[in-house]
Structure formats: structure tokens, C-alpha cells
Tab-separated table of C-alpha atoms in Angstrom:
chain	number	residue	atom	x	y	z
A	1	UNK	CA	-16.313	-26.487	-2.525
A	2	UNK	CA	-18.823	-24.156	-4.162
A	3	UNK	CA	-20.386	-23.279	-0.813
A	4	UNK	CA	-16.954	-22.679	0.703
A	5	UNK	CA	-15.281	-20.575	-1.997
A	6	UNK	CA	-17.842	-19.153	-4.417
A	7	UNK	CA	-21.275	-18.989	-2.775
A	8	UNK	CA	-20.411	-16.145	-0.344
A	9	UNK	CA	-19.490	-13.834	-3.234
A	10	UNK	CA	-22.593	-14.860	-5.201
A	11	UNK	CA	-25.104	-14.590	-2.367
A	12	UNK	CA	-24.003	-11.420	-0.571
A	13	UNK	CA	-23.737	-7.990	-2.154
A	14	UNK	CA	-21.529	-6.612	0.614
A	15	UNK	CA	-18.901	-9.256	-0.168
A	16	UNK	CA	-19.107	-8.423	-3.861
A	17	UNK	CA	-18.486	-4.762	-3.067
A	18	UNK	CA	-15.616	-5.642	-0.742
A	19	UNK	CA	-14.010	-7.870	-3.362
A	20	UNK	CA	-14.410	-5.268	-6.115
A	21	UNK	CA	-12.838	-2.591	-3.913
A	22	UNK	CA	-9.931	-4.835	-2.926
A	23	UNK	CA	-9.232	-5.891	-6.524
A	24	UNK	CA	-9.146	-2.266	-7.679
A	25	UNK	CA	-6.860	-1.360	-4.787
A	26	UNK	CA	-4.530	-4.273	-5.581
A	27	UNK	CA	-4.244	-3.320	-9.246
A	28	UNK	CA	-3.669	0.319	-8.356
A	29	UNK	CA	-1.392	0.060	-5.318
A	30	UNK	CA	0.595	-3.089	-6.174
A	31	UNK	CA	2.861	-1.419	-8.776
A	32	UNK	CA	3.183	1.658	-6.557
A	33	UNK	CA	4.422	-0.600	-3.761
A	34	UNK	CA	6.956	-2.189	-6.116
A	35	UNK	CA	8.423	1.193	-7.012
A	36	UNK	CA	8.459	2.241	-3.347
A	37	UNK	CA	10.417	-0.901	-2.517
A	38	UNK	CA	12.849	-0.575	-5.431
A	39	UNK	CA	13.478	3.067	-4.541
A	40	UNK	CA	14.149	2.001	-0.920
A	41	UNK	CA	11.196	4.083	0.271
A	42	UNK	CA	9.160	1.319	1.896
A	43	UNK	CA	8.980	3.098	5.247
A	44	UNK	CA	7.923	6.264	3.441
A	45	UNK	CA	4.680	4.535	2.530
A	46	UNK	CA	4.100	3.583	6.155
A	47	UNK	CA	4.824	7.131	7.325
A	48	UNK	CA	2.467	8.653	4.749
A	49	UNK	CA	-0.251	6.151	5.686
A	50	UNK	CA	-0.115	7.408	9.269
A	51	UNK	CA	0.227	10.978	8.054
A	52	UNK	CA	-3.254	11.042	6.515
A	53	UNK	CA	-4.866	10.428	9.921
A	54	UNK	CA	-5.007	14.020	11.270
A	55	UNK	CA	-6.593	15.289	8.058
A	56	UNK	CA	-9.225	12.566	8.205
A	57	UNK	CA	-9.709	13.245	11.924
A	58	UNK	CA	-10.302	16.968	11.394
A	59	UNK	CA	-12.804	16.174	8.646
A	60	UNK	CA	-14.496	13.706	11.009
A	61	UNK	CA	-14.685	16.433	13.642
A	62	UNK	CA	-16.741	18.696	11.372
A	63	UNK	CA	-18.547	16.289	9.047
A	64	UNK	CA	-18.607	12.907	10.782
A	65	UNK	CA	-17.878	9.803	8.727
A	66	UNK	CA	-18.687	11.500	5.412
A	67	UNK	CA	-16.612	10.101	2.571
A	68	UNK	CA	-15.735	13.233	0.586
A	69	UNK	CA	-14.502	15.437	3.482
A	70	UNK	CA	-12.456	12.606	5.005
A	71	UNK	CA	-10.915	11.830	1.617
A	72	UNK	CA	-9.973	15.455	0.975
A	73	UNK	CA	-8.665	15.868	4.516
A	74	UNK	CA	-6.576	12.705	4.350
A	75	UNK	CA	-5.152	13.608	0.942
A	76	UNK	CA	-4.238	17.126	2.073
A	77	UNK	CA	-2.595	15.867	5.279
A	78	UNK	CA	-0.585	13.201	3.445
A	79	UNK	CA	0.700	15.634	0.837
A	80	UNK	CA	1.529	18.195	3.516
A	81	UNK	CA	3.530	15.618	5.480
A	82	UNK	CA	5.468	14.608	2.363
A	83	UNK	CA	6.309	18.243	1.548
A	84	UNK	CA	7.299	19.073	5.136
A	85	UNK	CA	9.584	16.044	5.366
A	86	UNK	CA	11.174	16.914	2.017
A	87	UNK	CA	11.669	20.548	3.048
A	88	UNK	CA	13.287	19.607	6.369
A	89	UNK	CA	15.666	17.180	4.651
A	90	UNK	CA	16.723	19.803	2.115
A	91	UNK	CA	16.993	22.805	4.475
A	92	UNK	CA	18.564	21.079	7.484
A	93	UNK	CA	21.088	18.364	8.231
A	94	UNK	CA	18.401	15.796	9.020
A	95	UNK	CA	17.747	12.987	6.536
A	96	UNK	CA	14.322	12.514	4.972
A	97	UNK	CA	13.637	9.201	6.723
A	98	UNK	CA	14.196	10.778	10.147
A	99	UNK	CA	11.951	13.755	9.390
A	100	UNK	CA	9.277	11.416	8.025
A	101	UNK	CA	9.409	9.353	11.209
A	102	UNK	CA	9.069	12.465	13.361
A	103	UNK	CA	6.166	13.914	11.406
A	104	UNK	CA	4.286	10.627	11.166
A	105	UNK	CA	4.489	10.099	14.941
A	106	UNK	CA	3.189	13.634	15.513
A	107	UNK	CA	0.416	13.077	12.952
A	108	UNK	CA	-0.626	9.721	14.373
A	109	UNK	CA	-0.852	10.955	17.935
A	110	UNK	CA	-2.688	14.141	16.943
A	111	UNK	CA	-5.210	12.228	14.839
A	112	UNK	CA	-5.937	9.690	17.571
A	113	UNK	CA	-6.431	12.478	20.139
A	114	UNK	CA	-8.818	14.395	17.860
A	115	UNK	CA	-10.981	11.347	17.168
A	116	UNK	CA	-10.897	10.224	20.814
A	117	UNK	CA	-12.021	13.617	22.127
A	118	UNK	CA	-14.945	14.012	19.745
A	119	UNK	CA	-15.943	10.456	18.850
A	120	UNK	CA	-16.436	6.992	20.249
A	121	UNK	CA	-14.142	3.978	20.312
A	122	UNK	CA	-16.128	2.591	17.380
A	123	UNK	CA	-15.323	5.692	15.329
A	124	UNK	CA	-11.654	5.432	16.246
A	125	UNK	CA	-11.506	1.750	15.293
A	126	UNK	CA	-13.260	2.498	11.996
A	127	UNK	CA	-10.724	5.176	11.084
A	128	UNK	CA	-7.694	3.173	12.208
A	129	UNK	CA	-8.678	-0.222	10.800
A	130	UNK	CA	-11.379	0.546	8.221
A	131	UNK	CA	-14.360	-1.583	7.298
A	132	UNK	CA	-13.966	-3.198	3.899
A	133	UNK	CA	-17.298	-5.014	4.273
A	134	UNK	CA	-19.078	-1.658	4.559
A	135	UNK	CA	-17.963	-0.221	1.211
A	136	UNK	CA	-20.833	1.526	-0.582
A	137	UNK	CA	-21.260	2.827	-4.121
A	138	UNK	CA	-19.682	6.169	-3.232
A	139	UNK	CA	-16.568	4.527	-1.772
A	140	UNK	CA	-16.267	2.165	-4.742
A	141	UNK	CA	-16.542	5.120	-7.120
A	142	UNK	CA	-13.737	6.883	-5.261
A	143	UNK	CA	-11.512	3.777	-5.334
A	144	UNK	CA	-12.248	3.312	-9.046
A	145	UNK	CA	-11.277	6.942	-9.701
A	146	UNK	CA	-8.031	6.493	-7.802
A	147	UNK	CA	-7.390	3.325	-9.806
A	148	UNK	CA	-7.792	5.250	-13.084
A	149	UNK	CA	-5.599	8.182	-12.016
A	150	UNK	CA	-2.883	5.920	-10.609
A	151	UNK	CA	-2.851	3.644	-13.656
A	152	UNK	CA	-2.627	6.569	-16.067
A	153	UNK	CA	0.159	8.090	-13.971
A	154	UNK	CA	2.145	4.857	-13.973
A	155	UNK	CA	1.783	4.525	-17.744
A	156	UNK	CA	2.924	8.115	-18.307
A	157	UNK	CA	5.884	7.998	-15.902
A	158	UNK	CA	6.825	4.322	-16.253
A	159	UNK	CA	10.178	4.823	-17.990
A	160	UNK	CA	11.223	7.612	-15.635
A	161	UNK	CA	10.278	5.594	-12.549
A	162	UNK	CA	12.186	2.557	-13.800
A	163	UNK	CA	15.219	4.690	-14.661
A	164	UNK	CA	15.226	6.253	-11.189
A	165	UNK	CA	15.084	2.804	-9.609
A	166	UNK	CA	17.999	1.450	-11.676
A	167	UNK	CA	20.336	4.460	-11.737
A	168	UNK	CA	18.930	7.664	-10.181
A	169	UNK	CA	22.158	9.659	-10.562
A	170	UNK	CA	22.405	8.906	-14.284
A	171	UNK	CA	18.720	9.700	-14.805
A	172	UNK	CA	19.061	13.067	-13.086
A	173	UNK	CA	22.164	13.856	-15.149
A	174	UNK	CA	20.426	13.284	-18.482
A	175	UNK	CA	16.910	14.494	-17.650
A	176	UNK	CA	15.281	17.335	-15.747
A	177	UNK	CA	12.196	15.227	-15.028
A	178	UNK	CA	13.619	13.607	-11.905
A	179	UNK	CA	12.073	16.030	-9.400
A	180	UNK	CA	8.654	16.313	-11.129
A	181	UNK	CA	8.424	12.518	-11.438
A	182	UNK	CA	9.389	12.128	-7.770
A	183	UNK	CA	6.596	14.441	-6.595
A	184	UNK	CA	4.097	12.904	-9.022
A	185	UNK	CA	5.007	9.507	-7.615
A	186	UNK	CA	4.535	10.722	-4.028
A	187	UNK	CA	1.111	12.026	-5.051
A	188	UNK	CA	0.218	8.572	-6.392
A	189	UNK	CA	1.410	7.000	-3.144
A	190	UNK	CA	-0.772	9.294	-1.029
A	191	UNK	CA	-3.704	8.833	-3.400
A	192	UNK	CA	-3.537	5.048	-3.115
A	193	UNK	CA	-3.183	5.236	0.657
A	194	UNK	CA	-6.310	7.399	0.810
A	195	UNK	CA	-8.130	4.788	-1.270
A	196	UNK	CA	-6.863	2.020	0.981
A	197	UNK	CA	-7.922	4.072	4.002
A	198	UNK	CA	-11.555	3.700	2.959
A	199	UNK	CA	-11.309	-0.089	3.128
A	200	UNK	CA	-8.504	-0.948	5.552
A	201	UNK	CA	-8.039	2.148	7.685
A	202	UNK	CA	-4.903	4.212	8.177
A	203	UNK	CA	-2.946	1.491	9.983
A	204	UNK	CA	-3.442	-1.326	7.473
A	205	UNK	CA	-3.774	0.442	4.112
A	206	UNK	CA	-0.028	0.315	3.502
A	207	UNK	CA	-0.060	-3.467	4.017
A	208	UNK	CA	-1.879	-4.125	0.750
A	209	UNK	CA	0.646	-1.892	-0.981
A	210	UNK	CA	3.937	-3.173	0.450
A	211	UNK	CA	3.569	-6.842	1.429
A	212	UNK	CA	2.640	-8.164	-2.055
A	213	UNK	CA	5.429	-6.053	-3.567
A	214	UNK	CA	7.971	-7.373	-1.077
A	215	UNK	CA	6.817	-10.930	-1.783
A	216	UNK	CA	7.077	-10.496	-5.559
A	217	UNK	CA	10.690	-9.315	-5.201
A	218	UNK	CA	11.692	-12.828	-4.134
A	219	UNK	CA	10.325	-14.453	-7.295
A	220	UNK	CA	11.227	-12.251	-10.273
A	221	UNK	CA	13.840	-9.683	-11.335
A	222	UNK	CA	12.126	-7.542	-13.966
A	223	UNK	CA	9.945	-4.628	-12.903
A	224	UNK	CA	6.958	-5.461	-15.133
A	225	UNK	CA	6.541	-9.080	-13.974
A	226	UNK	CA	7.184	-7.934	-10.416
A	227	UNK	CA	4.249	-5.502	-10.611
A	228	UNK	CA	2.003	-8.184	-12.130
A	229	UNK	CA	2.957	-10.684	-9.432
A	230	UNK	CA	2.373	-8.113	-6.686
A	231	UNK	CA	-1.131	-7.517	-8.059
A	232	UNK	CA	-1.782	-11.274	-8.165
A	233	UNK	CA	-0.562	-11.782	-4.588
A	234	UNK	CA	-2.760	-8.924	-3.412
A	235	UNK	CA	-5.874	-10.285	-5.121
A	236	UNK	CA	-5.295	-13.815	-3.808
A	237	UNK	CA	-4.836	-12.430	-0.282
A	238	UNK	CA	-7.993	-10.332	-0.612
A	239	UNK	CA	-10.123	-13.290	-1.701
A	240	UNK	CA	-8.682	-15.562	0.993
A	241	UNK	CA	-9.004	-12.891	3.687
A	242	UNK	CA	-12.618	-12.112	2.836
A	243	UNK	CA	-13.503	-15.811	2.853
A	244	UNK	CA	-11.794	-16.313	6.206
A	245	UNK	CA	-13.580	-13.260	7.587
A	246	UNK	CA	-16.935	-14.590	6.389
A	247	UNK	CA	-16.594	-18.195	7.556
A	248	UNK	CA	-14.789	-17.531	10.851
A	249	UNK	CA	-16.455	-14.204	11.754
A	250	UNK	CA	-13.103	-12.391	11.918
A	251	UNK	CA	-12.248	-8.764	11.046
A	252	UNK	CA	-11.826	-8.603	7.282
A	253	UNK	CA	-9.007	-6.049	6.995
A	254	UNK	CA	-6.568	-7.803	9.352
A	255	UNK	CA	-7.462	-11.152	7.732
A	256	UNK	CA	-6.495	-9.819	4.295
A	257	UNK	CA	-3.200	-8.381	5.524
A	258	UNK	CA	-2.475	-11.596	7.446
A	259	UNK	CA	-2.736	-13.579	4.194
A	260	UNK	CA	-0.421	-11.032	2.556
A	261	UNK	CA	2.000	-11.726	5.387
A	262	UNK	CA	1.634	-15.469	4.888
A	263	UNK	CA	2.582	-15.151	1.215
A	264	UNK	CA	5.555	-13.016	2.232
A	265	UNK	CA	6.801	-15.652	4.711
A	266	UNK	CA	6.286	-18.388	2.094
A	267	UNK	CA	8.281	-16.322	-0.407
A	268	UNK	CA	11.116	-15.945	2.076
A	269	UNK	CA	11.251	-19.685	2.629
A	270	UNK	CA	10.511	-21.236	-0.764
A	271	UNK	CA	11.183	-18.735	-3.552
A	272	UNK	CA	14.196	-18.870	-5.921
A	273	UNK	CA	15.821	-16.164	-3.785
A	274	UNK	CA	14.516	-17.505	-0.495
A	275	UNK	CA	16.276	-19.040	2.453
A	276	UNK	CA	15.950	-22.665	1.336
A	277	UNK	CA	17.635	-22.150	-2.044
A	278	UNK	CA	20.234	-19.706	-0.730
A	279	UNK	CA	21.135	-21.918	2.214
A	280	UNK	CA	21.269	-24.988	-0.038
A	281	UNK	CA	23.749	-23.302	-2.367
A	282	UNK	CA	25.995	-22.265	0.503
A	283	UNK	CA	26.028	-25.703	2.121
A	284	UNK	CA	26.354	-27.750	-1.069
A	285	UNK	CA	29.819	-29.391	-1.177
A	286	UNK	CA	32.069	-28.293	-4.037
A	287	UNK	CA	33.412	-30.990	-6.311
A	288	UNK	CA	37.136	-31.176	-6.804
A	289	UNK	CA	38.257	-30.420	-10.339
């Protein structure tokens, strides 16, 4: 059992780095995913994850796979996409989800074309799917910084975020902080997606944010426990995915997200709000009084 579960993380530094990066990402992005889900903005996270690609691709064009330029480029592109989608929804008849879908498709295709024209298939795969086993000290420092900024932001805006989830109209009627908190929250979303991009790439970074949050929603009602459970699900999936990647020689990022998906399916089937309990209540015969 030791050789199967513990020895890989003791013997290999690259697995220790990968685990440390994943744990920090889970703690940082898990609560953000919960608030995205409760605000019915789950697809916004997916759109923003794809939206960072052209910025990272342009940085790759000029600087190669350097961490700092790709991080700045991805962050700028994600924030620009969020602002453009918000502006279109406010200045035209189109809803924000439709404008987000349009911009993310444009961003994804443009980013793939830029990388394909000036890089190899290996570069493209690295940007799209990441390489969590290749995290270095610089990448871990960046992820740790994002963890600190995101955690501080959640602590500062916790009450406002919860109020917007429960009753956004009432919150906006009694406070002028609705719009600033919304944009601060979008910044935290993009920031966490940029951190996840370093480990899981643009296509999978949103998985570690949304799947544990969606799973936690089946088990608990309160926002605090839901965030804690999302973090726990993410960490468990990260450990299991890294172990599967090591023992079976499989890609680490998809393995982690696959375990997140497995927990989600299990939550659908066996949780207190899952199919088994719900179906059992509906089919249980009523006693005559």
C-alpha cells in the first residue's frame, strides 16, 4: 500500500511539485467554482478559460513558453473577453451568455491558429492541455500568489458574493457594491483560470474549478460547507489522478479531471439529492391515513 499510494510522492520531486500546485489550485478555485455555479455562471468559466488562449498564444509567438509573458497575455485576454461580453450585453439586445459564446469561439480559433502557424504540435498540446508534471519553482510561485490573492478576495467579498447568490435584486437595492463585487469576482475567475492554465492547459483548467463545485452541490446546502467540500473533492481527484498517471503512464491533467468527473457521477447517483434518493421518494407507496 505504501508503494502504491505514498512512495511516488516521497521519491519523486516532480510529483511533489505537481501535488503542491494542484492542492493550491483546488483551495483557490474550488470556492470560486461554487460561486460561479450558484450565480448560474458555470458556462462563463468555460468561456473565459478558452478566452485566455489568444493572449497566451501571442505571448508564445514573441517569447516562447516563458511563464511571465504567457501569464500576462492570458490574464489580459481573459479580462478583455469578459469586458467585451459585458459591454455587448449592455449596449445591444444580445444576452451575455450568447456574447460570451461568440467571443470564446473566436478566441479559441484565433489562439489555435496562432500557435499552429508558429509552433509545433507539442507546443499546441502543451498550451491546450498543460503539463502538471512539469511545474517548476516559478510556476508554483505564481500559483501560490494567485492562491493568496484569490483567498483574500473571497474573504473580503464573501458576504456580498453570498448575498448576490441568494437574492441579487435585493442586494443591488440596498447596496451599491453589486457591480464592483461582480467585476472583482470576474477578475478572480480569470486569475484562477490563468493559474490552472499553467498546470492543466486552457481546455481543462475550468474542470478543476467547476466539477468539484457541481459535485458538492449534491451533498450540502450551505455555501461554506459547499466550498470546503469542493476543495476536498478537488484534492482527492488530484491525488488519485496523479497516482493513476504515474502507475499507468497516462496524461496527468486528463486523469485528474476524469476523477473529478467520477466524483460528479457518484454524487448524482448516491448523494442525498441524487437520483437514487429522489427516485426512491417518488416511487415509495403512500400509506393510507
